[in-house]
XYZ file of C-alpha atoms in Angstrom:
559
model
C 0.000 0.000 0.000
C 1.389 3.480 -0.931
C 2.252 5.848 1.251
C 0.340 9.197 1.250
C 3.577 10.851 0.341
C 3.921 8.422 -2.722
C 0.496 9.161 -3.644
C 1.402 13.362 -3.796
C 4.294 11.919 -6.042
C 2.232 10.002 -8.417
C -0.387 12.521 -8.765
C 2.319 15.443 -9.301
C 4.189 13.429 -11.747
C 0.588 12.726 -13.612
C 0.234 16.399 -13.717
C 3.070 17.437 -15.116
C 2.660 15.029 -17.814
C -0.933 16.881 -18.740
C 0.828 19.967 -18.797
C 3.803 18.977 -20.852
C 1.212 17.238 -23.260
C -1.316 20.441 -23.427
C 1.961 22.904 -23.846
C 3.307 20.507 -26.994
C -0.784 20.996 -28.330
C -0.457 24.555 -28.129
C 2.839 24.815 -29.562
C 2.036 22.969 -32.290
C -1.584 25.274 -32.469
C 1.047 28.451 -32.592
C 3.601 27.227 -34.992
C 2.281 28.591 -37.870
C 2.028 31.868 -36.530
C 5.646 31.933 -35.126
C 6.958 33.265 -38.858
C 5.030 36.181 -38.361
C 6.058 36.433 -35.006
C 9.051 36.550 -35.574
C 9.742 37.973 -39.468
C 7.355 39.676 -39.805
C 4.397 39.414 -42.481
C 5.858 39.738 -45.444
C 3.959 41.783 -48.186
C 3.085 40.361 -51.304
C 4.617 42.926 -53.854
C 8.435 44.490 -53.493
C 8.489 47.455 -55.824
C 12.393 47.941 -56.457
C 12.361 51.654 -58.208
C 15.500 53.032 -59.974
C 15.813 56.640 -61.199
C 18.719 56.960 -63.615
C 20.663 59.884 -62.602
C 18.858 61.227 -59.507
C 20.610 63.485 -57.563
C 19.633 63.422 -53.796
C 19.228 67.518 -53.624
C 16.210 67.200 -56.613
C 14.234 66.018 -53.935
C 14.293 70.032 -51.941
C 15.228 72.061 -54.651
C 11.646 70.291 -56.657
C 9.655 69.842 -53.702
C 7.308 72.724 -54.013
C 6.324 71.547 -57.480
C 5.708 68.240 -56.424
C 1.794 66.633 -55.428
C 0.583 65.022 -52.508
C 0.634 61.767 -54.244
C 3.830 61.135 -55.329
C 7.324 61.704 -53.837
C 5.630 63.807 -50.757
C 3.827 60.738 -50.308
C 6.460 58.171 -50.000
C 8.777 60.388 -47.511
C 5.746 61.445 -45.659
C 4.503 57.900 -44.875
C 7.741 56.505 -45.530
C 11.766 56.258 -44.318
C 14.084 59.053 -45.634
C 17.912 58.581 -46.274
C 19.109 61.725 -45.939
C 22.921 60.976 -46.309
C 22.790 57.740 -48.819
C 26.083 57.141 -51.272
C 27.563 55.192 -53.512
C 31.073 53.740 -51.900
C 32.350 52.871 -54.908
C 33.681 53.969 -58.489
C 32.744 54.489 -61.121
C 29.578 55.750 -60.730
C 27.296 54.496 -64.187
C 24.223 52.695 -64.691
C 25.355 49.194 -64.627
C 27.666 49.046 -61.724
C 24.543 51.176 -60.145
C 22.091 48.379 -60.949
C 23.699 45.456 -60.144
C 25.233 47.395 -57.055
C 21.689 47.980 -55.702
C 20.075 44.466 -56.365
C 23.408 42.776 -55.488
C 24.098 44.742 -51.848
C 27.795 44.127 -53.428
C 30.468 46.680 -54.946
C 31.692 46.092 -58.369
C 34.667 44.524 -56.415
C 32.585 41.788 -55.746
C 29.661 41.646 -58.192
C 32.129 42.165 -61.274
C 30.099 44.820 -63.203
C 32.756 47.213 -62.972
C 31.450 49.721 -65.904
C 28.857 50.051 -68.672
C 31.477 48.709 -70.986
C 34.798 47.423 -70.059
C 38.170 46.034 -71.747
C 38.193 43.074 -71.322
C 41.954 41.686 -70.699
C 41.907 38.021 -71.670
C 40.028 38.689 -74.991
C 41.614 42.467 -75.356
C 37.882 43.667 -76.702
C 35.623 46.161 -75.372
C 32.339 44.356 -73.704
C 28.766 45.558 -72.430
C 27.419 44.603 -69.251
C 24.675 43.165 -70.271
C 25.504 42.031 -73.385
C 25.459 37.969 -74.241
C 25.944 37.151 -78.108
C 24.955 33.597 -76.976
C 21.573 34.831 -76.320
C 18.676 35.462 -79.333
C 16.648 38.287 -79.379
C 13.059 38.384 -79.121
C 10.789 40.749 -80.383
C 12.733 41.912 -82.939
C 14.597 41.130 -85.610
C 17.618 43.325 -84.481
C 20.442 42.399 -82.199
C 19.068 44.482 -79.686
C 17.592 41.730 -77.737
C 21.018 40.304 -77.070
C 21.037 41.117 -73.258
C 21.403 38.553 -70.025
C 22.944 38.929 -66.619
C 25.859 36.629 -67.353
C 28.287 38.844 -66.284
C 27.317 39.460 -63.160
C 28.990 37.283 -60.711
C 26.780 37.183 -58.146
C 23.122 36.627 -56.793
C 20.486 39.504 -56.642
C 17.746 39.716 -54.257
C 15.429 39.189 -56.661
C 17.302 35.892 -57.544
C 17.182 35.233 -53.839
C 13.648 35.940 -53.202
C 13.235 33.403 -55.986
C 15.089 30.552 -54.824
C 13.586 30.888 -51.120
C 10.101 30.508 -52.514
C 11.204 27.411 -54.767
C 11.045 30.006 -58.093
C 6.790 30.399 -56.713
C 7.473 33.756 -56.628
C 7.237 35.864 -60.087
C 9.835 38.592 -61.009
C 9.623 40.930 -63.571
C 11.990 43.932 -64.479
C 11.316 46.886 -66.763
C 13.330 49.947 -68.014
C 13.980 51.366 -71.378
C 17.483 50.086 -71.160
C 18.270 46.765 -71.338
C 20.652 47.029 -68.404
C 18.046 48.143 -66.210
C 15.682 45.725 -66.745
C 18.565 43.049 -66.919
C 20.560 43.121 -63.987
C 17.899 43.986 -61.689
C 15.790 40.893 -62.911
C 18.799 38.955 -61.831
C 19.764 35.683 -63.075
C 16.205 34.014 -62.788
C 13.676 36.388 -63.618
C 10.731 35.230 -65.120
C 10.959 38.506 -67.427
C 12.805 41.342 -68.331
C 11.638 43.767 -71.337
C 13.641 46.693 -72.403
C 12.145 49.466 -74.749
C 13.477 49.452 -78.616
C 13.260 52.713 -80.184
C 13.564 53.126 -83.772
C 10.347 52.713 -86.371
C 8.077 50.875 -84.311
C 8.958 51.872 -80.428
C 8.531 48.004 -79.049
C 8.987 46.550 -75.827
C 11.393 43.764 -76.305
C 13.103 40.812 -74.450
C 15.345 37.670 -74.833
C 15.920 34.162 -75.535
C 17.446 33.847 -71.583
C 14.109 34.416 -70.760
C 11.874 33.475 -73.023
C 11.049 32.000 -76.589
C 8.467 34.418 -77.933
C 6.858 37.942 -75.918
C 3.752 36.602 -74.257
C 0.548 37.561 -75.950
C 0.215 40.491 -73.395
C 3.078 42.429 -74.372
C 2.490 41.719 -78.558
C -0.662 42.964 -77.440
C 0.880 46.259 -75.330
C 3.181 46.583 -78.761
C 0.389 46.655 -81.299
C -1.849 49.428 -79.245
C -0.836 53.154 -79.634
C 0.577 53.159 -75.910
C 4.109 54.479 -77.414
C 2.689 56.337 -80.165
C 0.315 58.908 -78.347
C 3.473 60.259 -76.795
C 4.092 61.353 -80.231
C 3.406 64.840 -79.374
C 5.083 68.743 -78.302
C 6.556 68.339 -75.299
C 5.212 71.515 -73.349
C 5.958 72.306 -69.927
C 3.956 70.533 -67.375
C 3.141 74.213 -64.980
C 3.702 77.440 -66.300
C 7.492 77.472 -66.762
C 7.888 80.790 -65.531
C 7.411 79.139 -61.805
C 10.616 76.856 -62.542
C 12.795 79.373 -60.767
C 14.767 75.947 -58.999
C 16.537 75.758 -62.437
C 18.705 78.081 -65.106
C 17.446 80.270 -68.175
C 15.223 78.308 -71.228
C 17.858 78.888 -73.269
C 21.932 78.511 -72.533
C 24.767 77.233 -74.202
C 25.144 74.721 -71.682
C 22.459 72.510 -73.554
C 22.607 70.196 -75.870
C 19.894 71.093 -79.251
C 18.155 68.510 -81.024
C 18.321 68.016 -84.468
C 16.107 70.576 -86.410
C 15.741 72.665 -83.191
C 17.191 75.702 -83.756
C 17.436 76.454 -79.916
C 17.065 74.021 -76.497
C 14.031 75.851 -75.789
C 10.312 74.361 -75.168
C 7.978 73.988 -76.709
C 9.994 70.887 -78.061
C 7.802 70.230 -81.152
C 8.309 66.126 -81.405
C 6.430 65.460 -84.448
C 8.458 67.540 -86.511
C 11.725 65.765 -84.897
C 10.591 62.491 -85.164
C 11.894 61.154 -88.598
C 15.537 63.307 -88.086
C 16.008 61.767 -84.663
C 15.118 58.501 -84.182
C 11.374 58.059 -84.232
C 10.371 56.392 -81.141
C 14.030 56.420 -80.006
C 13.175 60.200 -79.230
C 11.031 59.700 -76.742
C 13.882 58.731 -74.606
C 15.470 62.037 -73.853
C 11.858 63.424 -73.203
C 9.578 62.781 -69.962
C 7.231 60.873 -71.759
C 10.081 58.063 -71.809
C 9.414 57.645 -68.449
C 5.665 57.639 -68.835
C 5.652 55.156 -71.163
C 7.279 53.125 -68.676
C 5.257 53.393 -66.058
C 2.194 52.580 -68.766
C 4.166 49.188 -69.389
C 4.982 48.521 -65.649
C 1.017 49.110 -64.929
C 0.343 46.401 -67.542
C 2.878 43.741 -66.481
C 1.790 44.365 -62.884
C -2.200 43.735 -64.102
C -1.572 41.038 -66.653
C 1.049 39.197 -64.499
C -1.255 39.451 -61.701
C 1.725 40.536 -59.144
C 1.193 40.436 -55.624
C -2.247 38.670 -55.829
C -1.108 35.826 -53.951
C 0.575 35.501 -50.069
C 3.825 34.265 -51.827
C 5.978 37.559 -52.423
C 6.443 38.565 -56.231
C 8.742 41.577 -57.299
C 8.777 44.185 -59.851
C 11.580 46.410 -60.992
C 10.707 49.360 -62.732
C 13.821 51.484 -63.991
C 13.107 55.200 -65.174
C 15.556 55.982 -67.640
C 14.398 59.237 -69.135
C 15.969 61.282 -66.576
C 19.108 59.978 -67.152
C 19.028 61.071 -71.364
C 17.246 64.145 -70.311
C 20.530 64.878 -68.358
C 23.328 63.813 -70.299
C 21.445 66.321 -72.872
C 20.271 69.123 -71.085
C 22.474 69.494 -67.721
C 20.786 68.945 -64.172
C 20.281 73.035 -63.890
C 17.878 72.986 -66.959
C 14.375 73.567 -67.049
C 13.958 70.177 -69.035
C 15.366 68.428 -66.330
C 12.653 69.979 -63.888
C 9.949 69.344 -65.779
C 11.080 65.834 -66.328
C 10.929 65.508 -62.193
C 7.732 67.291 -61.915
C 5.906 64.747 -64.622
C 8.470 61.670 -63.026
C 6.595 62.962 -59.839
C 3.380 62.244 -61.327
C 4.298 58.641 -63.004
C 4.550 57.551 -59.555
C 1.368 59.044 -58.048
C -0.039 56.820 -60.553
C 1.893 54.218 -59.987
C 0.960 54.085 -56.352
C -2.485 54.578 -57.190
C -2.909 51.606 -59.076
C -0.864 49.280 -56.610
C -3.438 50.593 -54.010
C -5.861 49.123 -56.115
C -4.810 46.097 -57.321
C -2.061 44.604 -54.419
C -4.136 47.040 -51.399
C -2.620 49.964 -49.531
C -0.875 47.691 -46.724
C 0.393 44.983 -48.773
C 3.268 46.069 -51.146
C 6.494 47.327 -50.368
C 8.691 50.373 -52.225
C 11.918 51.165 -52.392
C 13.205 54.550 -54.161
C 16.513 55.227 -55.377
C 19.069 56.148 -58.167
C 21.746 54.426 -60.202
C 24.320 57.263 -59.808
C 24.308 61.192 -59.025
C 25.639 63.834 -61.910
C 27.459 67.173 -61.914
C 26.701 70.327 -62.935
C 27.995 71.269 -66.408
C 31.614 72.232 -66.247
C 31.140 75.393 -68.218
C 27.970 76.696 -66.713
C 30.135 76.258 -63.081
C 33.355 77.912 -64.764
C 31.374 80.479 -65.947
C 29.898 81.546 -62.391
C 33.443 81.303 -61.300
C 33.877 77.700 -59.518
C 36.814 75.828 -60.432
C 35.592 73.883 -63.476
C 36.352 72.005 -66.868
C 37.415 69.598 -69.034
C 39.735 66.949 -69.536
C 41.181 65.982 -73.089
C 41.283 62.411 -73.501
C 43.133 62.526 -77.165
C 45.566 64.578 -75.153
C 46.042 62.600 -72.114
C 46.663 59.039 -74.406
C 48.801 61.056 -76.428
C 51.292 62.189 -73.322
C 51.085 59.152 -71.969
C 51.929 56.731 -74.710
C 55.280 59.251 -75.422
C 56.248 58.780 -72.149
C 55.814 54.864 -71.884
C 58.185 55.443 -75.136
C 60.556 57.315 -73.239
C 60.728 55.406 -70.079
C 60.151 51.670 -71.100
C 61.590 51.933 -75.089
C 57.459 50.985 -76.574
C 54.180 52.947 -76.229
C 53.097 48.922 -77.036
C 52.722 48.538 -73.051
C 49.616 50.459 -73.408
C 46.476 48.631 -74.193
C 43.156 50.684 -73.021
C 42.270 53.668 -71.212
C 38.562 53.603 -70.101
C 36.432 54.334 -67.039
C 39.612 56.210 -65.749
C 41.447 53.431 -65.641
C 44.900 52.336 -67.427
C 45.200 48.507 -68.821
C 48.810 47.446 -69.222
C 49.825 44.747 -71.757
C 51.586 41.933 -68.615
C 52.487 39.460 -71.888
C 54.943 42.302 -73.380
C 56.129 43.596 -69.439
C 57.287 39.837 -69.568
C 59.143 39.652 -72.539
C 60.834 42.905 -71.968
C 61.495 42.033 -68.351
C 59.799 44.083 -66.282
C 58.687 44.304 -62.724
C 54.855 45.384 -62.952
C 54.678 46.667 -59.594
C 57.769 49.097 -60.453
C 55.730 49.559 -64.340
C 52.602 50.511 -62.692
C 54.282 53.154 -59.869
C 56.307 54.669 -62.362
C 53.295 55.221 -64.655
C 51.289 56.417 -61.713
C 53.732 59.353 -60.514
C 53.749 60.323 -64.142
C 49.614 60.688 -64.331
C 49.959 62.261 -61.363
C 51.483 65.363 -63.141
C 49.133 65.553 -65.593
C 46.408 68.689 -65.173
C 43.628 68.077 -63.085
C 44.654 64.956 -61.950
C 44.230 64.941 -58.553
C 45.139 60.991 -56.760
C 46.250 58.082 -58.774
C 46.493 54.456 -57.623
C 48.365 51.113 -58.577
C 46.445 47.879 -58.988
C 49.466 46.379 -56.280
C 47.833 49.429 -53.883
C 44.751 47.794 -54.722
C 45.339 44.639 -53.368
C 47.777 45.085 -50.760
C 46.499 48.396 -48.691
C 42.818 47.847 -46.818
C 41.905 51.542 -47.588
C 38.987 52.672 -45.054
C 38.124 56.256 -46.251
C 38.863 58.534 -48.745
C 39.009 58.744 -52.236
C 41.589 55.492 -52.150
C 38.192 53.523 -50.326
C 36.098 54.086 -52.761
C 37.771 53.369 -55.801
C 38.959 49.750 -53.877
C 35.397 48.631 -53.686
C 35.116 49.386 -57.482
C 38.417 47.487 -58.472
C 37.990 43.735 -59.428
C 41.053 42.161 -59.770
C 40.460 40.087 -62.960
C 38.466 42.450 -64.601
C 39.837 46.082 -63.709
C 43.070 48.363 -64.822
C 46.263 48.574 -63.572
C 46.126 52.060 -62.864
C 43.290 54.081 -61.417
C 43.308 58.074 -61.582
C 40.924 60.742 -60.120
C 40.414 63.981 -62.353
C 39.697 67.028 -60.154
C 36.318 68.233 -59.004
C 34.027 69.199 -61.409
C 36.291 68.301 -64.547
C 35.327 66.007 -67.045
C 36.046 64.180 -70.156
C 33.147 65.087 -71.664
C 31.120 67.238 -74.235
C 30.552 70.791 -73.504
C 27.153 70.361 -73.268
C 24.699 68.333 -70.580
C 25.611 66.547 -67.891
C 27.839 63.154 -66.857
C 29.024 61.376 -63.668
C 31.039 57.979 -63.448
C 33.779 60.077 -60.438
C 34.428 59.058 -56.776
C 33.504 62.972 -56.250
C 30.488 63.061 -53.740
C 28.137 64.938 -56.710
C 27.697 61.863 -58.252
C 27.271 59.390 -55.392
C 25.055 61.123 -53.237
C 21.178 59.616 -54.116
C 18.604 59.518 -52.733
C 16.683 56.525 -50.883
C 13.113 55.962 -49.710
C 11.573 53.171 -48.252
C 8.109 52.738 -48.125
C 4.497 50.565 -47.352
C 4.172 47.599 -45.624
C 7.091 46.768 -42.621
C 8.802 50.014 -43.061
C 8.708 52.326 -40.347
C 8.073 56.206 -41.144
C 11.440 58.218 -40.245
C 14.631 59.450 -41.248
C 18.430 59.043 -40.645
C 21.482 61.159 -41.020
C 23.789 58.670 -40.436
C 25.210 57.249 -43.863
C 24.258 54.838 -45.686
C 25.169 52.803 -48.482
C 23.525 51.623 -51.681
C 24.711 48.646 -50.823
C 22.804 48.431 -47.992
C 19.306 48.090 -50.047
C 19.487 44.524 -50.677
C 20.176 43.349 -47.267
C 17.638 45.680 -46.388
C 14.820 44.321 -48.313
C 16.155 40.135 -48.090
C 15.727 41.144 -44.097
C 12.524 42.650 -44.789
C 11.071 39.487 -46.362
C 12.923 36.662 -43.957
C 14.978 35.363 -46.703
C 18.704 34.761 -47.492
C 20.944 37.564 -48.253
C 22.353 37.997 -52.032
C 25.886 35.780 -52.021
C 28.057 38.849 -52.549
C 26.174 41.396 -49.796
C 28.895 43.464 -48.055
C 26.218 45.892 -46.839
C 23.940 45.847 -43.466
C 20.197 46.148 -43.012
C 19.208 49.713 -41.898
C 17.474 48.852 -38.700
C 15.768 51.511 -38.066
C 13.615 52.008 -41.578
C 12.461 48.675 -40.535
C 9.234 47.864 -37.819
């Protein structure tokens, strides 16, 4: 017979057995919640926006001209990076794209210019280009585009592969390299815009065999042609006091234009410059976009199921507009102020179709620009040009001088100086002693103002400075052997517009907003990084970071 004592034992042991049994039942009951818990709930559409050439101060200097619905609405529901950069150089669209998807510098992600030389086949390549690929669409070769050069995973790839390739991705711009290396390497789609006669929306064979009946559908309507029309300021341009005179000799003038002045009569350009091609260095480039984005985000049905999907829209029109008309022009404002209104509709229509709390947006630019040299020289800020012709030309006569061949020279390109190593070792020469020699002697040159080795490159851990950000954009099989900074505000350019592709803080400073679902409304000072998007967002939806990230999540942007 037990004793009472054994009895209390018993019945304690019997109840802790209930308890253990009705704590597995309701663990099991809260498992599926614990993502949420702990991830937070994902939304079902990432909108990943790019504006080519957006300088972070067009946000101020615009504002006033700006609706509620648009930019004001992002940053006043949204997170503001006030002090976002670039870290790397140079500063162009590809490197920008691939930078952003990739949270990786070109040191890591390999796209380490627009175009490059290319040392083991000594050619000149593209970024995105791929003559392995077909185009489709048309019958030209500008379909030839795929991400194979890009070295490493984008968060759209990784989104993708978390979700067992569920989720849908599709990337738009009217360059191919912004729809390209966004979409990543396993985008379901990326279409590109093709000027010329009939102003289609093309793709290619990496992605698919034939346009799906959507887009031949998009292409046969008159959604390109009805921008066939004047472009007239959108308010009464004598209110765009943020920008210079209509007319200066800082702007670039369309063929048949006798002046860069609006209105900008289109119709009677159209056959001297381009056709549809035009369109591109007008706002309407950017409209037509956001017409095709609308379409793919309807037809694709996008964010209509609890499995995340992700579009990347790149706006490439201010970029043209730019490089033609210089960031103090009136075209470039009124290319903001109408940019400003593509996005009201935009959000609009993702309201509408994906519902106000389940999409996310992010907002930012492939690169900054700088003012026109000439305009800045002219108000008396040290300013101007560099001549390329003249710089190859003192350089190869003193390779001739010091090393007996100008031979050793192969390229000069994205301020960068390629070196033949197969002649250096028939003639017997150290490199290291090749490349510091040339360097002291660039360093001379005018407006030169820092110049660095490739052995600087990879032996010295630079941390700041100039040095710091041209090491994130070296690559060691795929950049120069020297790298050289032209002063502030000079440029190897045209007289005319705008450019960027420095280290100089003009064109890395961009803007970036966060906004919708999971991002908390705010600002920061502190900097940040473009390549701190991508961890930002792969954090954002609970999956695994892009295989190149270097950056960090911003913490605070995020509930």
């Amino acid at each position: 017979m037990k004793t009472p004592l054994s009895r209390l034992v018993w019945a304690f042991i019997f109840m802790a057995a209930g308890l253990s049994v009705q704590a597995q039942v309701s663990i099991r009951q809260r498992a599926p919640e614990a993502p949420a818990e702990v991830f937070g709930d994902p939304p079902r559409l990432v909108v990943g926006i790019v504006v080519d050439q957006m300088r972070y101060d067009y946000l101020s200097r615009f504002w006033a001209h700006f609706g509620e619905d648009g930019f004001k609405r992002m940053i006043g529901s949204g997170f503001l990076s006030r002090n976002h950069h670039f870290n790397y150089a140079p500063t162009s669209t590809g490197p920008g794209h691939a930078s952003v998807y990739t949270g990786a510098p070109p040191a890591v992600h390999g796209v380490i210019g627009n175009n490059w030389f290319d040392k083991a086949s000594g050619q000149d390549v593209y970024c995105a280009g791929d003559s392995t690929t077909t185009s489709v669409g048309t019958s030209s070769d500008a379909g030839q585009h795929s991400p194979h050069r890009m070295m490493v995973t984008t968060v759209t790839d990784q989104l993708r592969l978390h979700h067992q390739m569920r989720s849908k991705v599709i990337a738009v711009s009217l360059k191919d390299r912004g729809a390209v290396l966004p979409g990543g390497h396993t985008a379901n789609a990326a279409y590109w815009f093709e000027g010329g006669e009939k102003g289609h929306w093309i793709s290619s064979s990496f992605y698919m065999e034939q346009l799906p009946a959507w887009v031949q559908k998009f292409n046969a309507s008159d959604a390109a042609e009805k921008y066939r029309r004047n472009w007239e300021p959108a308010e009464d341009i004598n209110t765009y006091l943020e920008s210079g005179p209509d007319n200066t000799p800082y702007e670039g003038i369309i063929d048949g234009e006798v002046a860069p002045v609006f209105p900008h009569k289109l119709p009677d350009l159209w056959e001297a410059n381009g056709r549809f091609g035009l369109l591109r260095i007008t706002p309407y480039g950017n409209s037509l976009t956001t017409d095709f984005a609308l379409e793919a985000l309807k037809e694709e049905a996008l964010g209509k199921d609890e499995i995340t999907d992700f579009l990347a829209v790149s706006y490439s029109s201010t970029d043209y507009v730019g490089h033609w008309y210089g960031v103090n022009s009136k075209e470039v404002q009124d290319t903001y102020i109408r940019l400003d209104q593509d996005l009201a509709r935009l959000l609009k229509e993702l309201d509408r179709r994906v519902g106000k709390d389940a999409y996310t947006v992010f907002l930012t630019a492939d690169h900054g620009a700088g003012e026109v040299p000439a305009y800045l020289a002219d108000q008396g800020v040290p300013a101007g040009y560099l001549d390329g012709a003249a710089f190859r030309e003192q350089l190869t006569e003193y390779l001739q001088y010091a090393f007996g061949t100008p031979e050793l020279l192969r390229n000069i390109s994205n301020n960068q100086v390629f070196l033949d190593h197969d002649l250096m070792r028939n003639l017997e020469l150290d490199p290291e002693i090749v490349e510091r020699r040339i360097a002291e002697e660039i360093l001379g040159y005018d407006h030169i103002v820092e110049v660095y080795t490739a052995h600087q490159m990879r032996s010295t851990d630079y941390v700041e400075g100039l040095a710091a950000t041209l090491q994130n954009g070296y690559n060691q099989r795929r950049s120069g052997d020297i790298l050289f900074v032209t002063d502030p505000q000079y440029a190897n350019y045209s007289r005319t517009g705008s450019t960027h592709g420095t280290p100089h803080i003009y064109d890395t400073q961009v803007p970036l907003i966060l906004y919708g679902q999971g991002i908390r409304p705010g600002s920061t000072t502190r900097r940040t990084d473009i390549t701190d998007i991508a961890p930002t967002m792969a954090t954002l939806l609970g999956i695994a970071w892009p295989t190149g990230t270097t950056g960090q999540p911003i913490g605070e942007a995020l509930r």
